[in-house]
C-alpha positions as semicolon CSV with decimal commas, in nm:
position;residue;x (nm);y (nm);z (nm)
1;M;18,295;8,506;8,485
2;R;18,424;8,239;8,685
3;R;18,779;8,252;8,890
4;A;19,063;8,044;8,816
5;G;19,201;7,846;9,114
6;L;19,191;7,476;9,243
7;V;18,823;7,384;9,247
8;G;18,710;7,157;9,589
9;V;19,081;7,182;9,699
10;P;19,165;7,315;10,057
11;R;19,442;7,525;10,089
12;V;19,607;7,506;10,366
13;R;19,858;7,792;10,577
14;P;20,215;7,697;10,505
15;W;20,363;7,727;10,816
16;S;20,078;7,553;10,995
17;W;20,172;7,201;11,169
18;K;19,849;7,108;10,915
19;A;20,063;7,165;10,627
20;F;20,391;6,931;10,760
21;L;20,137;6,658;10,854
22;L;20,054;6,706;10,495
23;G;20,392;6,696;10,368
24;F;20,536;6,356;10,564
25;V;20,176;6,202;10,436
26;S;20,291;6,308;10,091
27;V;20,643;6,118;10,119
28;A;20,491;5,846;10,295
29;V;20,183;5,764;9,992
30;S;20,455;5,861;9,711
31;A;20,701;5,600;9,903
32;A;20,433;5,324;9,892
33;L;20,369;5,447;9,539
34;Q;20,710;5,421;9,440
35;G;20,746;5,052;9,631
36;V;20,516;4,938;9,340
37;C;20,666;5,113;9,055
38;V;21,007;4,842;9,204
39;A;20,799;4,577;9,272
40;L;20,747;4,587;8,896
41;G;21,074;4,637;8,755
42;A;21,148;5,025;8,768
43;K;21,449;5,140;8,862
44;L;21,396;5,524;8,881
45;Y;21,411;5,648;9,247
46;F;21,244;5,922;9,244
47;A;21,004;5,910;9,026
48;T;20,672;5,946;9,217
49;F;20,820;6,168;9,471
50;L;20,839;6,484;9,177
51;P;20,408;6,488;9,131
52;G;20,388;6,504;9,488
53;L;20,626;6,794;9,555
54;F;20,455;6,962;9,342
55;V;20,104;6,892;9,429
56;L;20,177;6,959;9,808
57;G;20,350;7,318;9,690
58;L;19,976;7,397;9,533
59;V;19,794;7,348;9,875
60;A;20,021;7,369;10,141
61;G;20,282;7,578;10,019
62;A;20,678;7,580;9,961
63;P;20,777;7,510;10,325
64;A;20,630;7,219;10,353
65;A;20,736;7,107;10,001
66;I;21,078;7,164;10,133
67;F;21,018;6,969;10,389
68;A;20,885;6,668;10,246
69;A;21,142;6,703;9,923
70;L;21,445;6,705;10,246
71;L;21,287;6,411;10,376
72;T;21,218;6,209;10,089
73;I;21,652;6,141;10,050
74;P;21,679;5,944;10,382
75;V;21,339;5,754;10,265
76;V;21,454;5,668;9,871
77;W;21,902;5,607;9,981
78;F;21,777;5,326;10,315
79;A;21,471;5,182;10,105
80;F;21,510;5,198;9,705
81;M;21,891;5,251;9,668
82;P;22,061;4,934;9,654
83;P;22,167;4,800;9,879
84;V;21,767;4,817;10,009
85;F;21,758;4,892;10,390
86;E;22,096;4,948;10,488
87;I;22,228;5,305;10,467
88;T;22,575;5,260;10,280
89;P;22,794;5,539;10,079
90;L;22,678;5,662;9,790
91;T;22,822;5,592;9,444
92;A;22,880;5,851;9,214
93;A;22,548;5,745;8,989
94;D;22,314;5,806;9,339
95;A;22,461;6,090;9,441
96;D;22,438;6,255;9,027
97;S;22,081;6,099;9,116
98;I;22,011;6,294;9,476
99;N;22,176;6,565;9,282
100;L;21,926;6,585;8,985
101;F;21,652;6,525;9,210
102;F;21,738;6,832;9,429
103;L;21,734;7,061;9,101
104;L;21,415;6,920;8,974
105;A;21,240;6,966;9,345
106;V;21,370;7,309;9,353
107;L;21,212;7,417;9,026
108;L;20,869;7,208;9,069
109;I;20,865;7,384;9,436
110;G;20,948;7,788;9,276
111;L;20,670;7,700;8,974
112;A;20,428;7,548;9,253
113;D;20,499;7,871;9,437
114;L;20,441;8,095;9,167
115;C;20,108;7,947;9,108
116;R;19,977;7,952;9,458
117;K;20,061;8,309;9,422
118;A;19,917;8,338;9,085
119;M;19,597;8,169;9,215
120;A;19,553;8,446;9,541
121;I;19,602;8,713;9,281
122;V;19,287;8,570;9,044
123;S;19,080;8,466;9,355
124;R;19,093;8,859;9,485
125;G;18,984;8,988;9,149
126;G;19,354;9,029;8,964
127;L;19,551;9,327;8,957
128;K;19,404;9,630;8,960
129;A;19,498;9,887;8,679
130;S;19,674;10,230;8,814
131;G;19,587;10,443;8,530
132;E;19,900;10,508;8,317
133;S;20,105;10,155;8,220
134;A;20,469;10,273;8,162
135;A;20,455;10,090;7,852
136;T;20,241;10,393;7,690
137;N;20,446;10,686;7,586
138;S;20,247;11,017;7,672
139;Q;20,458;11,253;7,411
């Protein structure tokens, strides 16, 4: 029987320098893709960053994904929110966009961490049965 997991995708230790470097690279690639989307007329500030956070959470773990999420905010604020390439006070709509991004980032990073832990359990051979289950009634 074949075990589940990301076949061919190397996993990085969560607190290593490679994980944080991968987080920085993920933000840079997402920013480049976002630049292409903006050039094509899209106004969604965080559209390309969320899938990158999820994949980063799967491959490098939650700490690197949290680092990337925190790094995303100043990048988007500086490079994509009008006026472009200026740090100005946030409008109410921009603050709402950042808050929604944080909510979605927390949910995606949590889901990626759960998936990473589930893949680790499956790769070790799954959960072991311990005699009697709590669901069975012995009476």
